[in-house]
GROMACS .gro file of C-alpha atoms in nm:
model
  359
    1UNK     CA    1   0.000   0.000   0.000
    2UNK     CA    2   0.292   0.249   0.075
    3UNK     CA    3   0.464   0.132  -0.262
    4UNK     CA    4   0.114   0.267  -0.434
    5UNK     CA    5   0.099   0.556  -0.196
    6UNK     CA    6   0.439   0.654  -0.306
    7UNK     CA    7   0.350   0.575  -0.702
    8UNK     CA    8   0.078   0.839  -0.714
    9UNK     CA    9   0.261   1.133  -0.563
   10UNK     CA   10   0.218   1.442  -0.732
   11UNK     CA   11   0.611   1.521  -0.697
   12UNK     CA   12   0.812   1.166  -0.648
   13UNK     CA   13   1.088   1.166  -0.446
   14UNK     CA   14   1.427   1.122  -0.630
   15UNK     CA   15   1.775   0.960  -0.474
   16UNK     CA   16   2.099   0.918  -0.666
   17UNK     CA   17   2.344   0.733  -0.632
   18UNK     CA   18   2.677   0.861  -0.755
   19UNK     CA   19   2.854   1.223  -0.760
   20UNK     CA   20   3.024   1.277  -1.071
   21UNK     CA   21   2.786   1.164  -1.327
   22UNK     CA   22   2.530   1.191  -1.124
   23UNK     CA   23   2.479   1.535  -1.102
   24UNK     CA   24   2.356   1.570  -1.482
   25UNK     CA   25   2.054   1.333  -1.370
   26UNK     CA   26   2.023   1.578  -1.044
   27UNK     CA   27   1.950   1.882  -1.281
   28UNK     CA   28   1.710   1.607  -1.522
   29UNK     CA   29   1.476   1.483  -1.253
   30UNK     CA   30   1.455   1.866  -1.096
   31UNK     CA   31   1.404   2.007  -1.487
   32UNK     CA   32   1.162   1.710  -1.532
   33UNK     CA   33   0.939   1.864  -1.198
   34UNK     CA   34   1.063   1.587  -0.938
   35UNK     CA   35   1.228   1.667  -0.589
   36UNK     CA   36   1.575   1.548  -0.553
   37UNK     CA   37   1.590   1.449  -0.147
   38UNK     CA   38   1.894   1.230  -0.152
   39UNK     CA   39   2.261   1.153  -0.318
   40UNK     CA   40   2.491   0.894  -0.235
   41UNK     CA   41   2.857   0.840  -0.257
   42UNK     CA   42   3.166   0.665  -0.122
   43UNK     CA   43   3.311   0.947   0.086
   44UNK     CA   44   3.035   1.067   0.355
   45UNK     CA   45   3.247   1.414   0.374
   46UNK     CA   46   3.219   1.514   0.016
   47UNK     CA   47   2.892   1.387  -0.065
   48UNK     CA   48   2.727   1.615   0.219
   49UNK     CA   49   2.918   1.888   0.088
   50UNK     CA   50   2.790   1.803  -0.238
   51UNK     CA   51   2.434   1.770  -0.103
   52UNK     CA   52   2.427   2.091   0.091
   53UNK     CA   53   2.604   2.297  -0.271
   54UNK     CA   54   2.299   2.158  -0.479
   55UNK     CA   55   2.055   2.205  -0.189
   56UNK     CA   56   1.970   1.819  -0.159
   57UNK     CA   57   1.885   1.757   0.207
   58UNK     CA   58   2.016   1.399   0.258
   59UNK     CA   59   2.401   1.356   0.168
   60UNK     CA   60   2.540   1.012   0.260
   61UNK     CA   61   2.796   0.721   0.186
   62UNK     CA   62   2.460   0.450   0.269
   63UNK     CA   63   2.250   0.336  -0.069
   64UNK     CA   64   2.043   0.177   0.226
   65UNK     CA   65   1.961   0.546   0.416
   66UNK     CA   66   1.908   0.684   0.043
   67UNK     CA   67   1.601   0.451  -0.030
   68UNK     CA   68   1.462   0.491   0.275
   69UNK     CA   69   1.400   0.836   0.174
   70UNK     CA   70   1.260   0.841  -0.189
   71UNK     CA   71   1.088   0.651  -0.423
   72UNK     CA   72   1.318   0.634  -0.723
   73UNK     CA   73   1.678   0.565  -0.741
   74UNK     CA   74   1.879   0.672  -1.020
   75UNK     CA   75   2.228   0.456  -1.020
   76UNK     CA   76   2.507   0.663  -1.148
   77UNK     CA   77   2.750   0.509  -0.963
   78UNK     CA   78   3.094   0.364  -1.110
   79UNK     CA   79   3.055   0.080  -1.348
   80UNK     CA   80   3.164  -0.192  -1.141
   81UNK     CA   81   2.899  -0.103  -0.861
   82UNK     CA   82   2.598  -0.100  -1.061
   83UNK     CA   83   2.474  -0.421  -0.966
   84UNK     CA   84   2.509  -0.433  -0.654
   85UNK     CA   85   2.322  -0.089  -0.608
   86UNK     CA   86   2.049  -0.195  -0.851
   87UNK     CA   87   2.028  -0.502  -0.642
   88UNK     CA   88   1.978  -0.283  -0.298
   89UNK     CA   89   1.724  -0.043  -0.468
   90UNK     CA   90   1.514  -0.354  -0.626
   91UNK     CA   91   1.490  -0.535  -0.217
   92UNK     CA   92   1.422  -0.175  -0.102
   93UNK     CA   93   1.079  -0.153  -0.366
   94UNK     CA   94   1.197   0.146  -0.567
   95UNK     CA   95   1.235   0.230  -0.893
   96UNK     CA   96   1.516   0.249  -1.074
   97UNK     CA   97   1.740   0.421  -1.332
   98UNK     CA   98   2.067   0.314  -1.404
   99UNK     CA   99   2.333   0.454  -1.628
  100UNK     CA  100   2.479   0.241  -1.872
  101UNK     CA  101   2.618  -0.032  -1.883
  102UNK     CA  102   2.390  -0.204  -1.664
  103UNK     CA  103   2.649  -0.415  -1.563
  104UNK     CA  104   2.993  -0.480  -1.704
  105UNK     CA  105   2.905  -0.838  -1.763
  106UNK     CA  106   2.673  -0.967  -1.951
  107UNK     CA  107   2.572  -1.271  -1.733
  108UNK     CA  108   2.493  -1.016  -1.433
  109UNK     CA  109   2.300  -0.805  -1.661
  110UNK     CA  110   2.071  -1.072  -1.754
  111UNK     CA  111   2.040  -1.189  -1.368
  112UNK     CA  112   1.956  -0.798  -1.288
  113UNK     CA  113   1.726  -0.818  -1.571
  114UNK     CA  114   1.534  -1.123  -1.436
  115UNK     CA  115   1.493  -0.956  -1.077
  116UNK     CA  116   1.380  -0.643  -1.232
  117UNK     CA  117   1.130  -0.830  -1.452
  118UNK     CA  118   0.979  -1.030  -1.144
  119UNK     CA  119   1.021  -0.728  -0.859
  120UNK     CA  120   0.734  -0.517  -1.081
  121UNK     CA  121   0.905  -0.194  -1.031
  122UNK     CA  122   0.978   0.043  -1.316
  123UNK     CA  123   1.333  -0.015  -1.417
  124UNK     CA  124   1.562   0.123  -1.694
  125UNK     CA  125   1.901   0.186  -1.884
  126UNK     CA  126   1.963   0.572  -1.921
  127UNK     CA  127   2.046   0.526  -2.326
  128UNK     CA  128   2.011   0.920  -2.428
  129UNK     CA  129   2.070   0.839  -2.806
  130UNK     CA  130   1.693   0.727  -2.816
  131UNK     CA  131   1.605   1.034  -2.680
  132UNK     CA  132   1.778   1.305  -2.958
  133UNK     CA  133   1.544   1.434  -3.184
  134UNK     CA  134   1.680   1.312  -3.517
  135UNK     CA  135   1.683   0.953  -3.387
  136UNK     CA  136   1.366   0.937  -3.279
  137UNK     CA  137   1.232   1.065  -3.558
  138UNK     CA  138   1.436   0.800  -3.748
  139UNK     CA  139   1.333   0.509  -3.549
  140UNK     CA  140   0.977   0.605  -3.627
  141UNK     CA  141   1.060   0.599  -4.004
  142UNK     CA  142   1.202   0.299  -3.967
  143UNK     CA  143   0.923   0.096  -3.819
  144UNK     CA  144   0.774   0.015  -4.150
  145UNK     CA  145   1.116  -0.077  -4.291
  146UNK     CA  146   1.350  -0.376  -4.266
  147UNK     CA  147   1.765  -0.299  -4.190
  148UNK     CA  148   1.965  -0.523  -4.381
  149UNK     CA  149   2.299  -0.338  -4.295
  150UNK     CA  150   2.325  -0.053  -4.036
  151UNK     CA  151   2.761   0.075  -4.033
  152UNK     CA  152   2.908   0.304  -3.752
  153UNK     CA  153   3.219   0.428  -3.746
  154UNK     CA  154   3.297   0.620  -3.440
  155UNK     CA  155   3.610   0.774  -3.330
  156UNK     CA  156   3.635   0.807  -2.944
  157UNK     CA  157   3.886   1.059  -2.742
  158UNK     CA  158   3.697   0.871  -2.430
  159UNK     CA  159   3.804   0.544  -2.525
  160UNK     CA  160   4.144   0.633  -2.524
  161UNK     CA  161   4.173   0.669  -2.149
  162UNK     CA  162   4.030   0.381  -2.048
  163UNK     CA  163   4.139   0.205  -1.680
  164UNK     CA  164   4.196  -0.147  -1.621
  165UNK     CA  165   3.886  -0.305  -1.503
  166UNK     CA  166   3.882  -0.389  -1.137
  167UNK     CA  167   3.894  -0.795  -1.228
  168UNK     CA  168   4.127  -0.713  -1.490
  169UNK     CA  169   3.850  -0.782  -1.809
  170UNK     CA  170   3.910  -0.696  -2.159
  171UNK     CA  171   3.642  -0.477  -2.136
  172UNK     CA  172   3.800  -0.198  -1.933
  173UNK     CA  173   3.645  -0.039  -1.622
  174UNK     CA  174   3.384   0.099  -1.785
  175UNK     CA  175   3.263  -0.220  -1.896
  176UNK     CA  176   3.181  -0.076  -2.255
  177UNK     CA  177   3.522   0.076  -2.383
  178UNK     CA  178   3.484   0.377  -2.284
  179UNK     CA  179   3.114   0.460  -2.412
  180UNK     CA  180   3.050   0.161  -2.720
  181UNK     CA  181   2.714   0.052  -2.540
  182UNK     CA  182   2.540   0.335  -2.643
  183UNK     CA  183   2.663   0.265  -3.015
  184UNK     CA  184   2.522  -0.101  -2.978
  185UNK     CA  185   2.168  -0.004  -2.821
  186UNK     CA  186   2.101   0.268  -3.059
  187UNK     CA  187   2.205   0.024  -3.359
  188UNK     CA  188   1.974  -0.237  -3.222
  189UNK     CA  189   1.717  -0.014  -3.131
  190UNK     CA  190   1.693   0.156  -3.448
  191UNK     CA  191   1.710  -0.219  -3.634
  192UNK     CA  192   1.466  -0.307  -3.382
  193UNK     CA  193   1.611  -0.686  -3.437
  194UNK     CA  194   1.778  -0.915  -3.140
  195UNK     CA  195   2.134  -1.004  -3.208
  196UNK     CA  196   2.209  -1.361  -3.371
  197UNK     CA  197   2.572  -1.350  -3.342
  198UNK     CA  198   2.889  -1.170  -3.271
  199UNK     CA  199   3.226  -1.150  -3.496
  200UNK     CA  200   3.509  -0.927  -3.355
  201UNK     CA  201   3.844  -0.844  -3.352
  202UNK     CA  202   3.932  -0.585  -3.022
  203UNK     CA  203   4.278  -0.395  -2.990
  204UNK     CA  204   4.455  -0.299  -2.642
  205UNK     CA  205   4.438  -0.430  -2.341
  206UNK     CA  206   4.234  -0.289  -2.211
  207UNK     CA  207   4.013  -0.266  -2.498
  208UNK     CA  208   3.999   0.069  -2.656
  209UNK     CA  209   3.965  -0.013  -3.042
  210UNK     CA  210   3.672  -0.240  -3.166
  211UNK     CA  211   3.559  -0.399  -3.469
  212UNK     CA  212   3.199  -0.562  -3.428
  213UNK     CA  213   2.994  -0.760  -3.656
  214UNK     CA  214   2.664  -0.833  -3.511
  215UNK     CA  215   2.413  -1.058  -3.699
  216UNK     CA  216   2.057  -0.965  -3.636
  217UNK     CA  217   1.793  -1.208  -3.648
  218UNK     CA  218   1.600  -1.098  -3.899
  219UNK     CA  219   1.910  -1.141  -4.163
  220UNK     CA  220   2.050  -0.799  -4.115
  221UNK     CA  221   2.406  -0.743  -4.011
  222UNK     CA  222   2.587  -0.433  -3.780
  223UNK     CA  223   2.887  -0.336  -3.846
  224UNK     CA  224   3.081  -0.131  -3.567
  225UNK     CA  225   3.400   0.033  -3.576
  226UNK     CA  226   3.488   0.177  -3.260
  227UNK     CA  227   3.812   0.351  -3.273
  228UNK     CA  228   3.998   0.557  -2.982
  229UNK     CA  229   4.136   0.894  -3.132
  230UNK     CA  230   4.353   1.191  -3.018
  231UNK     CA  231   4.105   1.456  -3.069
  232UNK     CA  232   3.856   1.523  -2.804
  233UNK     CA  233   3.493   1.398  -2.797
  234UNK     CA  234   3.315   1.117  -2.982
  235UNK     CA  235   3.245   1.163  -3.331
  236UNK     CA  236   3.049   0.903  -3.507
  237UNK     CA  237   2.896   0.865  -3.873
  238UNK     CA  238   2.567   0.610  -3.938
  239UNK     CA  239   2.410   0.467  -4.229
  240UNK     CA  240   2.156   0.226  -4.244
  241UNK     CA  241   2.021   0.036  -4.612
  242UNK     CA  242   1.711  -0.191  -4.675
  243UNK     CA  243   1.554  -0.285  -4.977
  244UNK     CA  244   1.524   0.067  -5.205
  245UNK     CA  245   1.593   0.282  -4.895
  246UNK     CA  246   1.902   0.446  -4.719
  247UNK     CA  247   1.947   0.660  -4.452
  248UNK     CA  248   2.245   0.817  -4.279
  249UNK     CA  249   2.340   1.112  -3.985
  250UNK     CA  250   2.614   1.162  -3.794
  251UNK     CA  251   2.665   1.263  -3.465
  252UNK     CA  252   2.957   1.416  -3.240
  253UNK     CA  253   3.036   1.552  -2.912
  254UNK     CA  254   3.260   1.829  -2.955
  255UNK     CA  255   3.410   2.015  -2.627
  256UNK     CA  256   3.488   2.309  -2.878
  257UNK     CA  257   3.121   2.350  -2.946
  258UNK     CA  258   2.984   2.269  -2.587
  259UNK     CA  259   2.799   1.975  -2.648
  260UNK     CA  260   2.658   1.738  -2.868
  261UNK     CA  261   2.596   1.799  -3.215
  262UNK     CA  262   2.373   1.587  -3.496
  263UNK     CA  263   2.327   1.639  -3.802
  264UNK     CA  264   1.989   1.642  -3.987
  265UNK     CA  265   1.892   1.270  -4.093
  266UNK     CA  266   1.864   1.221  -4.458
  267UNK     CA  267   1.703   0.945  -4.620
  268UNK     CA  268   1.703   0.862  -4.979
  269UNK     CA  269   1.406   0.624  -5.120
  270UNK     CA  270   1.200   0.641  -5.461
  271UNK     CA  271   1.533   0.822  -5.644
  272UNK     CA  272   1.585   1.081  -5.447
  273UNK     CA  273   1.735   1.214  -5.107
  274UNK     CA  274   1.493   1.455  -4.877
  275UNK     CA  275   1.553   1.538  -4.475
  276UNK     CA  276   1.404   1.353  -4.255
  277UNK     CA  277   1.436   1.540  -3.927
  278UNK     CA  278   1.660   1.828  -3.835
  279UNK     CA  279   1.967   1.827  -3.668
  280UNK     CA  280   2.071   1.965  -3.314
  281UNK     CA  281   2.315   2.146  -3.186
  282UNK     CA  282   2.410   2.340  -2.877
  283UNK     CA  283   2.248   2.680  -2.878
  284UNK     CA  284   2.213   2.994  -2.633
  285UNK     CA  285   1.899   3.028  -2.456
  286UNK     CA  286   1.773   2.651  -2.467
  287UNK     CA  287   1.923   2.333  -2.324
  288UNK     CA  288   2.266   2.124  -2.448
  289UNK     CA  289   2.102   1.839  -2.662
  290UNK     CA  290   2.264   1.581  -2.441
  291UNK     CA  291   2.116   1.767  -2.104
  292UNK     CA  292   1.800   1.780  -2.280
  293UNK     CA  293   1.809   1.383  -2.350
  294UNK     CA  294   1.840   1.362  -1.993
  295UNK     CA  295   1.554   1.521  -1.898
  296UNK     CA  296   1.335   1.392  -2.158
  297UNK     CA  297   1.453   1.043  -2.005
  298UNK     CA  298   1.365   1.175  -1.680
  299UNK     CA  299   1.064   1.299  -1.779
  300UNK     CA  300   0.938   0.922  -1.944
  301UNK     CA  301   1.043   0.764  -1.664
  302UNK     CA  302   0.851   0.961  -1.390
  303UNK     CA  303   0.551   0.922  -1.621
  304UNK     CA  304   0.616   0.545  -1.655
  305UNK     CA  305   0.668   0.548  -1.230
  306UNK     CA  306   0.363   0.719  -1.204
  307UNK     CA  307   0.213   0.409  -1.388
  308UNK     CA  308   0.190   0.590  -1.792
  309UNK     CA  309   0.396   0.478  -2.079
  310UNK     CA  310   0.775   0.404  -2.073
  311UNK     CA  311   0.823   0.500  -2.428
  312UNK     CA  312   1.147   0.469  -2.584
  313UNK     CA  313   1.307   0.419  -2.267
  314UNK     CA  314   1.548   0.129  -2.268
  315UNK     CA  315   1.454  -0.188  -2.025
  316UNK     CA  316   1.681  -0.371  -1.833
  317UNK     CA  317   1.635  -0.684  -2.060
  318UNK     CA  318   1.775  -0.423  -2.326
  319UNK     CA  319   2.049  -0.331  -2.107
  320UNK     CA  320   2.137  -0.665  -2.061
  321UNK     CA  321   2.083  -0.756  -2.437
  322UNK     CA  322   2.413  -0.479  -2.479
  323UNK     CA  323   2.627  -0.648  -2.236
  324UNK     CA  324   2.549  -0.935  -2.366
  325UNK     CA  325   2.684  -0.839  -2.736
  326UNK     CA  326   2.971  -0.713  -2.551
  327UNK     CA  327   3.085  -1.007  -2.359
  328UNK     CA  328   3.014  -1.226  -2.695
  329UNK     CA  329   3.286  -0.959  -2.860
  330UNK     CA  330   3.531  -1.066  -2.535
  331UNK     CA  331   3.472  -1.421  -2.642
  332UNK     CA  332   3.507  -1.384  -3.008
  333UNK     CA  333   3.828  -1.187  -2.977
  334UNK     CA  334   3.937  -1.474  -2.736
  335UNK     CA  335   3.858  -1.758  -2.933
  336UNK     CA  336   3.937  -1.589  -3.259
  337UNK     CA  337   3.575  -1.699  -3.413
  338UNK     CA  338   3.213  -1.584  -3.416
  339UNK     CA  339   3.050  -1.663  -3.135
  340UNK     CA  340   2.674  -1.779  -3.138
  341UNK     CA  341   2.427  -1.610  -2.883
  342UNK     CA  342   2.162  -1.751  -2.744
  343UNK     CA  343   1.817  -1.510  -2.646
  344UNK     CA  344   1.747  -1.531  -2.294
  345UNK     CA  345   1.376  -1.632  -2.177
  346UNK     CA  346   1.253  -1.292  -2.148
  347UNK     CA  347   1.435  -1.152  -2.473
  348UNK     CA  348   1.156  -1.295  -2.797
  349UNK     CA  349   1.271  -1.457  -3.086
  350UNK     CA  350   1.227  -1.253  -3.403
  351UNK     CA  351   0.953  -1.329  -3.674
  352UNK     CA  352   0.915  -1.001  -3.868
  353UNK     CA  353   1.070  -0.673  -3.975
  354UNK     CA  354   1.012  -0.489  -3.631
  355UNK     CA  355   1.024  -0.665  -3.305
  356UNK     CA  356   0.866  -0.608  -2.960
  357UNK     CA  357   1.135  -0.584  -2.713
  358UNK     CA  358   1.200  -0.712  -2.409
  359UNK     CA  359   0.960  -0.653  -2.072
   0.00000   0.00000   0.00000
């Protein structure tokens, strides 16, 4: 009854965990007309600092204290503590956001994935590519059209500075090189297929230079180059073919410019090339596109708390579904072959152009 109580507030009460990355979702969920009452880290001194600068009342080192005192949890905690935090907020009743990855490995992603499935709380992966503009107006586009090849190439100043994970993995402690997860939801999200199969070939150790091939189910392949670079930011370039039908965009983050910048989406069907959907760039007077992401995420996933629509908001079988690709590219570089994945229970088997996804 309190759990229901606690669903139907007017204003929900918002904890996060995590005080570097964390504070982007602190300004999302206040833009988005919730009340931030908690934040978390691992040293009690500077995260009641922290707390008091951004006017939070609760600062503290405890996950435990900080769901005690809201009804959502946003995890923006380090990589490697996701899952563990996740787990806490899940046995606590609240709802939950975590940043991607999900987990660093794909096996505890799908075991998150399960408990958030049977705990009946709203839980997601903060993707912000499905929340740009240009790319949702793609993926609607796209839902009466079949990919047979999606290519990205992106080039990664992130990626370049990645840590040794804490067990020592290929993947880095970031668990995605350095930022490739959101490359591999947005390409499976806008192919709206489940992957069939991984081919890859990774460079450093820890990995900071990928090349995936990702068989979709429906007969499509991704191909993903993933490259870490000397200039700063990400800068990426897309196209996607079916049968008659092409579309490309391209997207950066460029310090220089403040922000992220994409391009306008151009798609090119019966002989001819026409824009799709506008591009977006910073601009004075309105929010950075990535801050706005943000608070459109926040802004689905109160609704969806609040018992409305989730929208394009990525689940944690999703979330999982990443890792998953991931740890398949680990095993492919390791074996030196393409490795064959299997769909967990609560991930369907394809039949069609466009798929339902995960619960």
């Amino acid at each position: 009854e309190c759990r229901a109580v606690a669903d139907l507030r007017t204003v929900m009460r918002i904890g996060v965990v995590g005080t570097n990355w964390g504070l982007m979702h602190v300004g999302a969920f206040r833009a988005a007309g919730a009340e931030v009452v908690a934040l978390c880290g691992e040293d009690a001194e500077k995260t009641k600092h922290l707390a008091a600068r951004e006017g939070i009342p609760l600062g503290t080192d405890d996950v435990r204290t900080l769901c005690a005192a809201v009804d959502v949890v946003v995890v923006a905690s380090p990589a490697h503590l996701h899952g563990a935090h996740v787990e806490v907020a899940l046995g606590a009743g609240r709802h939950v956001l975590c940043e991607k990855p999900l987990t660093p490995r794909g096996e505890t992603a799908q075991r998150l994935a399960a408990h958030a499935k049977a705990s009946g709380r709203v839980c997601a992966v903060n993707f912000p590519y499905r929340l740009l503009p240009p790319l949702a107006a793609l993926k609607g586009w796209l839902e009466a059209r079949q990919v047979r090849h999606l290519v990205a190439t992106v080039r990664n100043h992130l990626a370049s500075r990645e840590v040794p994970a804490v067990d020592g993995g290929l993947l880095g402690a970031s668990g995605d090189l350095g930022g490739v997860s959101h490359v591999v939801d947005a390409a499976l999200w806008l192919s709206g297929e489940v992957p069939a199969w991984v081919e890859a070939v990774l460079s450093g150790r820890p990995v900071h230079t990928a090349a995936l091939h990702v068989g979709l189910s429906g007969g499509g392949v991704v191909t993903l180059t993933h490259v870490a670079c000397p200039e700063p930011g990400v800068h990426g370039g897309w196209s996607l073919v079916g049968e008659d039908w092409e579309a490309g965009f391209a997207a950066a983050y460029v310090p220089a410019r403040g922000g992220w910048c994409v391009s306008p989406v151009r798609v090119f069907e019966h002989g001819g090339w026409r824009t799709l959907a506008e591009g977006v760039e910073p601009r004075e007077g309105v929010h950075e596109p990535w801050a706005a992401a943000h608070i459109e995420a926040a802004r689905r996933f109160l609704t969806a708390a609040r018992g409305g629509t989730r929208g394009p908001l990525a689940t944690f079988a999703e979330g999982a579904r990443v890792q998953q690709v991931l740890s398949a590219a680990v095993a492919s570089e390791e074996a030196g072959r393409r490795v064959t994945l299997d769909a967990p229970p609560h991930l369907p088997s394809s039949t069609g152009g466009q798929r339902a996804l995960g619960t």
